[in-house]
Coordinates of C-alpha atoms in Angstrom, one line a residue:
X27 CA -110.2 -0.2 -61.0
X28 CA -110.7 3.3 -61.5
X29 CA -109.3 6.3 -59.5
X30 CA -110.8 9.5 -59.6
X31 CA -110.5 13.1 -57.6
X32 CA -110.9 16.4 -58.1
X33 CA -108.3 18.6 -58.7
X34 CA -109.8 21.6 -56.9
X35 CA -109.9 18.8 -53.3
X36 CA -107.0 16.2 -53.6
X37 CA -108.0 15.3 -50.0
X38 CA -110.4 12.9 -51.4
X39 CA -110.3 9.5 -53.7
X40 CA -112.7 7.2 -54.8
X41 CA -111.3 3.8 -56.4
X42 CA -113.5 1.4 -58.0
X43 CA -113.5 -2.4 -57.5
X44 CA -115.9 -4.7 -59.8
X45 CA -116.4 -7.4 -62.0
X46 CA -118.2 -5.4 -65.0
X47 CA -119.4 -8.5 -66.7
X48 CA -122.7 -9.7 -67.5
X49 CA -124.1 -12.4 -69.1
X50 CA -127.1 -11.9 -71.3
X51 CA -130.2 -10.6 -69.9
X52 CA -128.2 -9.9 -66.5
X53 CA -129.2 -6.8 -64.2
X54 CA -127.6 -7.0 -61.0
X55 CA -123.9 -5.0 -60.5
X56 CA -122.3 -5.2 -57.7
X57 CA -118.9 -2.9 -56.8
X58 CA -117.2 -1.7 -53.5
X59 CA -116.1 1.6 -53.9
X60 CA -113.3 2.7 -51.6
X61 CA -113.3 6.2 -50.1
X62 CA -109.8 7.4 -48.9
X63 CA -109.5 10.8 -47.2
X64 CA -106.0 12.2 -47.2
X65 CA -104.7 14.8 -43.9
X66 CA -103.4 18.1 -45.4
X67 CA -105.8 18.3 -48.0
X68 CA -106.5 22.4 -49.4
X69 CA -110.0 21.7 -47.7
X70 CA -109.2 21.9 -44.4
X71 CA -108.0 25.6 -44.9
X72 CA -111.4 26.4 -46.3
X73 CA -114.1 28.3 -44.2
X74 CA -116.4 26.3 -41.6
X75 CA -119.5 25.1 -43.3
X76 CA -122.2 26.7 -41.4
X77 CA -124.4 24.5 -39.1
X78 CA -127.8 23.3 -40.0
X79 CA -130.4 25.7 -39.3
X80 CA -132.8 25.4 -36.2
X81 CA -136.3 23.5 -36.8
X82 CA -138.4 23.1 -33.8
X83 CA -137.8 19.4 -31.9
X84 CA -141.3 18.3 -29.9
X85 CA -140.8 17.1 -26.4
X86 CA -137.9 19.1 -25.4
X87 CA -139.2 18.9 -21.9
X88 CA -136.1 17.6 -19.6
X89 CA -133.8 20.0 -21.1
X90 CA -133.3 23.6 -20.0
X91 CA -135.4 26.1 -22.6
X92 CA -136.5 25.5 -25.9
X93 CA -135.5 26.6 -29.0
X94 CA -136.7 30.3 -28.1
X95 CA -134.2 30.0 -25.7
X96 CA -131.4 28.4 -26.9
X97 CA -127.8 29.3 -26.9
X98 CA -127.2 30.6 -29.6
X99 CA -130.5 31.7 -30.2
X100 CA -129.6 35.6 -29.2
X101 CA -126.9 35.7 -30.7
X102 CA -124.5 34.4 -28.1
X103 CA -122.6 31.7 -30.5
X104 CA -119.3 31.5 -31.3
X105 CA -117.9 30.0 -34.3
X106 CA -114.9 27.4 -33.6
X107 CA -113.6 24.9 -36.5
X108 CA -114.7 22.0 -34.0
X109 CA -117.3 21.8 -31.1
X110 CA -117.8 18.3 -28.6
X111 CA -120.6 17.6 -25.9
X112 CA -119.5 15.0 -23.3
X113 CA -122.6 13.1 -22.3
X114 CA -121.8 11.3 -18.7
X115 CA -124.4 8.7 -17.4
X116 CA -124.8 10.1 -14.0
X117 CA -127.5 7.7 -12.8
X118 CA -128.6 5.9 -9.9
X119 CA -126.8 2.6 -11.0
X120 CA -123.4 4.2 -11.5
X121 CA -122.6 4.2 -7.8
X122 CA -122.9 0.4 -8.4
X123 CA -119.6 0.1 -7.9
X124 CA -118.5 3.0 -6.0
X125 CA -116.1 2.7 -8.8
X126 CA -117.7 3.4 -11.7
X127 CA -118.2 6.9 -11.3
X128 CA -114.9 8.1 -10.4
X129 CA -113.4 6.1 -13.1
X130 CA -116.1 8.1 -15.2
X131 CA -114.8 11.2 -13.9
X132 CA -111.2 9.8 -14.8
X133 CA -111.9 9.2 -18.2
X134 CA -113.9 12.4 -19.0
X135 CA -111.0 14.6 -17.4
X136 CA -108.6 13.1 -19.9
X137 CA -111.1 13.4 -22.6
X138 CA -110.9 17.1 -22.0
X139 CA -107.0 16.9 -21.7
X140 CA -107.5 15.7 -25.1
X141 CA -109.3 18.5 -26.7
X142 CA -107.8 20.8 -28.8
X143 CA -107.5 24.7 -28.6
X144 CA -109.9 27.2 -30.0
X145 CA -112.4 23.5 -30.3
X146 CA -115.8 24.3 -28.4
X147 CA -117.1 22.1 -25.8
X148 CA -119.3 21.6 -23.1
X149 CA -119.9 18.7 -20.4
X150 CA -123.2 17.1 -19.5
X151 CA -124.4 14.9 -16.5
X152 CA -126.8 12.8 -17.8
X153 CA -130.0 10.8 -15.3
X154 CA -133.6 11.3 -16.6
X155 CA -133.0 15.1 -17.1
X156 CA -129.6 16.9 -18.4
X157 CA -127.9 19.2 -16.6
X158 CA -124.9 21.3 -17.9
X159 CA -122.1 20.7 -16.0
X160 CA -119.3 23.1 -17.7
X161 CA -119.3 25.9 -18.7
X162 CA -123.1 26.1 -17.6
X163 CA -124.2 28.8 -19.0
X164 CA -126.1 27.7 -22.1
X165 CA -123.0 28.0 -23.8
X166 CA -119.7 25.8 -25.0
X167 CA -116.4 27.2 -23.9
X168 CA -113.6 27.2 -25.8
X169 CA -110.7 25.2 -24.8
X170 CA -107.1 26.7 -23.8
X171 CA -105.4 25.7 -20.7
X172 CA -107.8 27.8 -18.2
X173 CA -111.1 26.7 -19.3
X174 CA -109.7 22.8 -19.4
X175 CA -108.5 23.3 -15.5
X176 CA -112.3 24.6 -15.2
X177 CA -114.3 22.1 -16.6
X178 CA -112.0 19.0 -15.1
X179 CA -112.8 20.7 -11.8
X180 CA -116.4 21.1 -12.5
X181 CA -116.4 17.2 -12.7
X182 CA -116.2 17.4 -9.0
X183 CA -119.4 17.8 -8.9
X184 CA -120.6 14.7 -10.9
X185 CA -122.5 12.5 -8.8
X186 CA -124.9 9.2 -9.0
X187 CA -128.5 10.1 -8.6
X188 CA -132.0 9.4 -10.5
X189 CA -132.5 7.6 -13.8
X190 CA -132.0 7.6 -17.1
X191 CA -133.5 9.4 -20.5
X192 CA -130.9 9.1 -22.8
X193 CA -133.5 11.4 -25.4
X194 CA -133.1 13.7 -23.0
X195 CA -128.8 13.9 -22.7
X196 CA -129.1 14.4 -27.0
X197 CA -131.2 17.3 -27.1
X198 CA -129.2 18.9 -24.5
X199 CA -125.9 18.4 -26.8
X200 CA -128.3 19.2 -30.1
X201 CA -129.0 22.9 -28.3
X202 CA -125.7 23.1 -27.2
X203 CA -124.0 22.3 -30.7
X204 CA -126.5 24.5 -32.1
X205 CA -125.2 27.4 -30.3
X206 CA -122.1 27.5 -32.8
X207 CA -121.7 27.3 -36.6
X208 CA -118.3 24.3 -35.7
X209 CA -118.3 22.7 -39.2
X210 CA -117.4 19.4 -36.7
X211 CA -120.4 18.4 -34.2
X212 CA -120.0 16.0 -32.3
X213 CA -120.7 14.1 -29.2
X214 CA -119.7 11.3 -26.5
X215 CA -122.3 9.3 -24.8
X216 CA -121.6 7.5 -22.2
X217 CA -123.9 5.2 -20.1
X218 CA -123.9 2.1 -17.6
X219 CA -127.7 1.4 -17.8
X220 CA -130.9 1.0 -19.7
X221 CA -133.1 4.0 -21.0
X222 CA -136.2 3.3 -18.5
X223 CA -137.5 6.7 -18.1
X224 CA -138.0 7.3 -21.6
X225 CA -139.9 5.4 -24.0
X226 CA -138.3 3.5 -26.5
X227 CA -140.2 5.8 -29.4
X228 CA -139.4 8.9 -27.9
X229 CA -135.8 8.0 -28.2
X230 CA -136.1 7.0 -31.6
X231 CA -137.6 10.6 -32.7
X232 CA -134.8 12.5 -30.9
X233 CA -132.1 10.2 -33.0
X234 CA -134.3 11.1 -36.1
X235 CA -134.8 14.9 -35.5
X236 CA -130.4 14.8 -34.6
X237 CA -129.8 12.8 -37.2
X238 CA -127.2 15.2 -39.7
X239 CA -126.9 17.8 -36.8
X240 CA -124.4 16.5 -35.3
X241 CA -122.3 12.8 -34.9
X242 CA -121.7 10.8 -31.4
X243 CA -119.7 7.9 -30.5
X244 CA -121.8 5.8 -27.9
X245 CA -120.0 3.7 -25.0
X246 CA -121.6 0.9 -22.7
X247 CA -119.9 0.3 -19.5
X248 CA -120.2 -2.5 -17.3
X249 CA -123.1 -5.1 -18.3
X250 CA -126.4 -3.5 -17.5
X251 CA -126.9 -1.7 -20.8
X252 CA -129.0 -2.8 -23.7
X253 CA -126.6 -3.4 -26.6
X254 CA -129.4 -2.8 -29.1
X255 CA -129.9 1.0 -27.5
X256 CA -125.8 1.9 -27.7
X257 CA -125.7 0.4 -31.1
X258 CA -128.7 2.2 -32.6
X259 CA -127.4 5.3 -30.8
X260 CA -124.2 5.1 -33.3
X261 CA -125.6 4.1 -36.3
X262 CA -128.4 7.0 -36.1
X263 CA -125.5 9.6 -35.5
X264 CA -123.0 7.8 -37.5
X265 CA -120.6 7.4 -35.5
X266 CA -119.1 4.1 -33.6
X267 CA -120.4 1.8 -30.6
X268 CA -118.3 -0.6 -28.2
X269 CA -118.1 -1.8 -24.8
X270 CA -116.2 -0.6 -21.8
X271 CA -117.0 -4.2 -19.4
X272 CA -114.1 -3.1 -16.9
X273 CA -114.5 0.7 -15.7
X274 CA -110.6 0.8 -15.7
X275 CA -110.6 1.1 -19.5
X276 CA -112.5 4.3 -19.4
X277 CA -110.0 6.5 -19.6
X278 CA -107.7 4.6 -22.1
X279 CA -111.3 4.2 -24.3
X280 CA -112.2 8.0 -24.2
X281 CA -109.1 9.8 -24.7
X282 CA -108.8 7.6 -28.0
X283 CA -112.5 8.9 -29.0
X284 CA -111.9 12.5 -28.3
X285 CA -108.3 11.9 -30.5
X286 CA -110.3 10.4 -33.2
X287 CA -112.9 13.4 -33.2
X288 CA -109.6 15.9 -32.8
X289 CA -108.7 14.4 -36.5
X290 CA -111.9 14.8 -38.1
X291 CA -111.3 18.0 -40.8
X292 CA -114.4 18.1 -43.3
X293 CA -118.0 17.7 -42.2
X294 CA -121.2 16.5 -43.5
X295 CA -119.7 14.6 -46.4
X296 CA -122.5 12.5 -48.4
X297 CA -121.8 9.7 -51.2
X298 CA -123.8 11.0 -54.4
X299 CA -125.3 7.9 -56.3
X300 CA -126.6 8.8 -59.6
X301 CA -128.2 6.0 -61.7
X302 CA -129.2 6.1 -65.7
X303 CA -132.7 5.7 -66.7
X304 CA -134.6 2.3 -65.9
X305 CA -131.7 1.2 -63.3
X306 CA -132.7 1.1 -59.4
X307 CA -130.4 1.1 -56.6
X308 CA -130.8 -2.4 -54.5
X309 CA -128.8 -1.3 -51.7
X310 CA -125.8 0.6 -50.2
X311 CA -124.0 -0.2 -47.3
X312 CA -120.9 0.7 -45.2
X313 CA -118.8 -2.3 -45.0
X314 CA -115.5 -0.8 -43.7
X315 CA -114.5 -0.4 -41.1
X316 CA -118.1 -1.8 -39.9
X317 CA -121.5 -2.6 -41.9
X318 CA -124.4 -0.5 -41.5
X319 CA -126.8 0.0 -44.2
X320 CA -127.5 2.8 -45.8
X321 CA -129.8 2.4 -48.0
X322 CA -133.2 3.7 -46.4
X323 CA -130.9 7.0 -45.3
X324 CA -131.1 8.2 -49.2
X325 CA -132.3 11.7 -49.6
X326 CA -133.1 12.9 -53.6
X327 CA -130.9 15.4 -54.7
X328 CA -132.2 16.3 -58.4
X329 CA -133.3 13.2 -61.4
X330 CA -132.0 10.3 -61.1
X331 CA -129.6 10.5 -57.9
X332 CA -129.6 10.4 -54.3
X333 CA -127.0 11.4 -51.3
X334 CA -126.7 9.1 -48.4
X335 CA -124.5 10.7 -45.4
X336 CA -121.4 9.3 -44.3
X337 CA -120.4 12.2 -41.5
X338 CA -117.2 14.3 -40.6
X339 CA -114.2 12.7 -42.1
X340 CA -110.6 12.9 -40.9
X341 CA -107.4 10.9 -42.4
X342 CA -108.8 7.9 -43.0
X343 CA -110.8 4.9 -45.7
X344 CA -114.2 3.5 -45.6
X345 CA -115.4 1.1 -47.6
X346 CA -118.8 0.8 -49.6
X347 CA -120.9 -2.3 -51.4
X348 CA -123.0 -0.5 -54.2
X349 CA -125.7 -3.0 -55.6
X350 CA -127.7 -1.6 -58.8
X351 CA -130.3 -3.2 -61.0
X352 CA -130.0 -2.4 -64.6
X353 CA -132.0 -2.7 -67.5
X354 CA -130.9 -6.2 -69.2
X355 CA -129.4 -5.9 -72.4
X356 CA -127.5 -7.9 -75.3
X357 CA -124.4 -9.2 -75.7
X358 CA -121.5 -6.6 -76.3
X359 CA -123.6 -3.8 -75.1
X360 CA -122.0 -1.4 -72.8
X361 CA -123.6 1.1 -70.2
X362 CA -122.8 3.0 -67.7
X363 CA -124.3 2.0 -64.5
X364 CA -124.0 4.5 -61.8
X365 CA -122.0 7.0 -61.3
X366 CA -120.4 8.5 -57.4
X367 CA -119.6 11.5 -56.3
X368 CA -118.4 12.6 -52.9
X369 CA -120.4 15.6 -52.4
X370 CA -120.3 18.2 -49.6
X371 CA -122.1 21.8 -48.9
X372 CA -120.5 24.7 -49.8
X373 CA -118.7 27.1 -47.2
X374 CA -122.0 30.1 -47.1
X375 CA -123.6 28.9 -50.3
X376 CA -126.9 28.9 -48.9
X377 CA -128.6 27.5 -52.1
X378 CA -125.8 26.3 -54.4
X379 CA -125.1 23.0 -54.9
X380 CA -122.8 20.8 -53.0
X381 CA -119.0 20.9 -53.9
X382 CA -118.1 17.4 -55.9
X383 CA -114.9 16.6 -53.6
X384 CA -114.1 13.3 -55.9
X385 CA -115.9 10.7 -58.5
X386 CA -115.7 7.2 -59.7
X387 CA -117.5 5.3 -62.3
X388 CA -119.7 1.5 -62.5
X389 CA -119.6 0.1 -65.3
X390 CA -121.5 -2.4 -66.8
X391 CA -121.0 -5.2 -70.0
X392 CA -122.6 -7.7 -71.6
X393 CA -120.8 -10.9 -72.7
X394 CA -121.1 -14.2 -74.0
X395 CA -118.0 -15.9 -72.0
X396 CA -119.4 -17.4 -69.0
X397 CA -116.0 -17.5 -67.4
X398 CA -116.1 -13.5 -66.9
X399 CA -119.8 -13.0 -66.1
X400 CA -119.8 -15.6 -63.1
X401 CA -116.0 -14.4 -61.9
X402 CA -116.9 -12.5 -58.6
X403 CA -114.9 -9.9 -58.0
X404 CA -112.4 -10.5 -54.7
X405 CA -113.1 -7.4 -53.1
X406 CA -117.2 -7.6 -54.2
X407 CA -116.9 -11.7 -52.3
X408 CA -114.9 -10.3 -49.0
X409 CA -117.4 -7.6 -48.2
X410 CA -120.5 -10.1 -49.4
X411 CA -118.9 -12.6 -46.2
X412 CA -118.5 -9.9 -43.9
X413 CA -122.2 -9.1 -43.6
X414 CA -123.0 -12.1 -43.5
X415 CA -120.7 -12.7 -41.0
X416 CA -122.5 -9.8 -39.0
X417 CA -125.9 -10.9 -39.8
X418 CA -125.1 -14.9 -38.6
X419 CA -123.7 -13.8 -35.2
X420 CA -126.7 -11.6 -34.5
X421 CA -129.2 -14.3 -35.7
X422 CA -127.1 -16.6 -33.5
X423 CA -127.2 -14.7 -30.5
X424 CA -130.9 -13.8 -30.5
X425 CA -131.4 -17.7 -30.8
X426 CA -129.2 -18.0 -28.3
X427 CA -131.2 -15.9 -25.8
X428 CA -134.8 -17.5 -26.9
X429 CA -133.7 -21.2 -26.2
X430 CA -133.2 -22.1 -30.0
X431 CA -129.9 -24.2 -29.3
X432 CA -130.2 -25.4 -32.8
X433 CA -130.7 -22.4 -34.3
X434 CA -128.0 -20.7 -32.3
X435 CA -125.7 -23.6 -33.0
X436 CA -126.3 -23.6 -37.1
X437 CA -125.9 -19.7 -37.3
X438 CA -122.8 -19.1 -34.8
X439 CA -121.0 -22.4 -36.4
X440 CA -121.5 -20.3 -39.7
X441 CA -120.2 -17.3 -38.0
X442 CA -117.2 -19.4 -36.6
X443 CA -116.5 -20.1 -40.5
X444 CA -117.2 -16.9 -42.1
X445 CA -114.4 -15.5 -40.0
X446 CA -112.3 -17.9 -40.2
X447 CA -112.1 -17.4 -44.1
X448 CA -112.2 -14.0 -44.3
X449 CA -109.2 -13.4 -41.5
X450 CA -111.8 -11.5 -39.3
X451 CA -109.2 -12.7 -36.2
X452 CA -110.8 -10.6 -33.6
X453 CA -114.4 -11.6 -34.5
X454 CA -113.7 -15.4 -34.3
X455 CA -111.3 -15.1 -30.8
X456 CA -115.1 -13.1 -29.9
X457 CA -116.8 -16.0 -31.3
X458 CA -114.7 -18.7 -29.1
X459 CA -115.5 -17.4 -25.7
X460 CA -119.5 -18.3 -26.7
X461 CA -118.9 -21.6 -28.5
X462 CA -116.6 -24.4 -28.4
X463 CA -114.7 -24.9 -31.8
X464 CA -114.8 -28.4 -33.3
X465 CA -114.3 -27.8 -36.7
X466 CA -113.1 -24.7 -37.9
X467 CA -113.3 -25.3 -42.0
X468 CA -117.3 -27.1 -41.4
X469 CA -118.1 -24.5 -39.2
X470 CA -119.2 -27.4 -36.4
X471 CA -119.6 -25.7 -33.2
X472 CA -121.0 -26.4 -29.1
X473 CA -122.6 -24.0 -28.0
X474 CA -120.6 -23.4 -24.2
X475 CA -122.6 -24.2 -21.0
X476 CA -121.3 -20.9 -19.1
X477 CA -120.7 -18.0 -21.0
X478 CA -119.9 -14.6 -19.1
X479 CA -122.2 -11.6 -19.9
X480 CA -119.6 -9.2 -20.8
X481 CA -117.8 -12.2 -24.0
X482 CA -121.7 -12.0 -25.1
X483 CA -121.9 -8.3 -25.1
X484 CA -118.9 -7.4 -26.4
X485 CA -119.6 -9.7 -29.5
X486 CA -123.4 -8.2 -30.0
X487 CA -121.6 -4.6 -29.9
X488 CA -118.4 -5.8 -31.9
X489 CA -120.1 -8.1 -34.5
X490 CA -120.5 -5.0 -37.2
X491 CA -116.1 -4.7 -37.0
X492 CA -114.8 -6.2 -40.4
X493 CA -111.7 -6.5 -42.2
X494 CA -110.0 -5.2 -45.6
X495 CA -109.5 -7.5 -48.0
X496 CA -105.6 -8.4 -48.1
X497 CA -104.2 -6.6 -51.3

């Protein structure tokens, strides 16, 4: 294992986990490199790092002005630590039940409740256009006790009407966060339906051109969403996805969103991947506390080394599976296979180079004992399980859907097994509500008759959740 951080940013650690080992003529190293980020750090007293500077969006149609007229824009912005845009589905279908909305208006008052003072933030009612509920004037407000009273009576005026462009709701929040040089953007997206007034590539270009602009947590409630939309929402704006099935859990849901984004201290942090000459990288990916891949997010950042974002970053670990392909080599050589920094930009340093906030080194050896080179390394095997854990129940499910019982059954008996051996407990009580268990060790399942469309959904959203290996 090695342990490495900066002296300059103790906030920040990067520990190693690999099997090193080779055997002749191998290439492929594999390591999970764990990223811990400590509260109290010396970088939280540092200036905001400025926000990233305006480049035209096309079809901003929907949302109030354009660029030209931004907030912002004439100098208007203020320049908090933190700044939040609530996104609230106000559509047609949330009157369906008469429920849903107030519950929405519940949840979104404590969300407030829950924001900090001196953070920026602004509320937005989302159908197919987006209109600024509070403060309304182009602007974010900073929250103290007034302006909190304010906005959770402006929710008053949220109401169920017309359909829904989520594009739309995330160009708002994009002008909005815009307005302010907050070093922590972020959002919450709420919504009860599909995205039917908006086609589905114009929604991927918005996540593109907000992609590193700001972050969002995305929320389904009830079962009339399309997983696949809330899901892709998160992943582009890295943040996290779930399901809300029973509007009651609103509140409970958002006020531990809006505490999470409260803790977040350091912004636009990206994992630096530098590789020697004649070594590729195969793939990196997010593994903990859920999988997504990283690897087509890589942007160059000088020879031989690319940053791939990982967001705002509060008191907390991720996990990361590094996969490099390395020139082969002979027995009882030695090289150095990649090399990681934690990189983020400097506080006004328009043009320097990113501040190194902690490091770790790969490693990689050639040997003749057989015992070493085909010994997988615990943490390496866990995370290897868990995505395919995540991959089997999405394979499993789409089968599912298309009539492939066979298919279905094959892959979510796999699933059933994967979880089991891994101690993924929450995944495999998911994984029981859609199949019948028969044996648990030979991953033989029956795929249920009846299964309720919020057990489905809430496995789709939830199948990405893994589990730390047990140290």
């Amino acid at each position: 294992m090695a342990h490495f951080s900066t002296p300059d940013a103790p906030r920040f650690s990067v520990e190693v986990y690999q099997n090193a080992c080779l055997p002749e003529g191998g290439r492929e190293v594999n390591a999970i490199i764990t990223v811990t980020s400590s509260a109290g750090g010396g970088a939280t007293a540092e200036p905001p790092i400025p926000g990233p500077a305006h480049e035209p969006i096309p079809a901003y149609e929907g949302v109030l002005g354009g660029y030209e007229d931004a907030p912002g824009a004439s100098g208007r912005g203020c320049s908090p630590r933190a700044a939040v845009v609530i996104m609230v589905d106000c559509s047609g279908s949330m009157d369906y039940p008469a429920t849903k909305m107030r519950h929405a208006r519940d949840a979104t008052a404590a969300a407030i409740d829950t924001v900090r003072d001196g953070v920026a933030f602004s509320v937005v009612a989302g159908t197919h256009k987006a209109v600024e509920v509070f403060p309304g004037d182009g602007q974010l407000a900073i929250a103290d006790p007034l302006n909190r009273a304010r906005a959770k009576e402006a929710l008053r005026s949220l109401s169920p009407g017309g359909g829904t462009a989520i594009g739309t709701w995330l160009l708002q929040a994009d002008l909005l966060l815009g307005s302010t040089d907050a070093a922590i953007r972020h959002g919450i997206l709420l919504t009860d339906g599909r995205n039917e007034h908006e086609e589905p590539q114009r929604l991927r270009a918005v996540l593109d051109a907000c992609a590193g602009r700001f972050t969002c947590d995305a929320r389904g409630v009830g079962t009339d969403w399309e997983v696949e939309e809330v899901t892709g929402i998160a992943a582009a704006l890295l943040g996290t996805a779930d399901i809300v099935a029973d509007p009651a859990g609103l509140t409970a849901d958002f006020t531990r969103m809006m505490e999470t984004a409260m803790g977040k201290e350091v912004a636009d942090v990206s994992l630096r991947l530098w590789t020697p000459k004649g070594a590729e990288v195969a793939y990196v990916k997010q593994v903990a506390p859920t999988v997504e891949d990283l690897t087509a997010r890589r942007v160059e950042a000088g020879p031989r080394a690319g940053d791939y974002p990982t967001g705002s970053w509060g008191d907390e670990s991720r996990d990361y599976h590094l996969c490099v392909r390395v020139p082969a080599a002979e027995v009882g050589q030695e090289m150095l296979a990649a090399r990681i920094s934690l990189v983020r930009p400097v506080p006004d340093g328009v043009g320097s180079p990113p501040s190194s906030l902690a490091r770790g080194l790969v490693r990689a050896v050639w040997t003749s004992d057989l015992a070493a080179s085909t010994a997988m390394n615990p943490q390496v095997a866990h995370y290897t399980g868990q995505a395919e854990l995540a991959q089997a129940i999405k394979q499993g499910m789409n089968a599912r859907k298309s009539g492939d019982a066979e298919q279905a059954t094959a892959k979510l008996g796999r699933a059933v097994q994967l979880a089991a051996a891994s101690g993924n407990e929450d995944t495999a009580k998911l994984l029981a509500k859609v199949v019948d268990v028969l044996d648990v060790a030979a991953g033989t399942v029956r795929l249920k008759a009846k299964v309720a469309e919020a057990d489905e959904m809430t496995l789709e959203t939830r199948s990405t959740k893994t589990v730390r290996v047990k140290k």
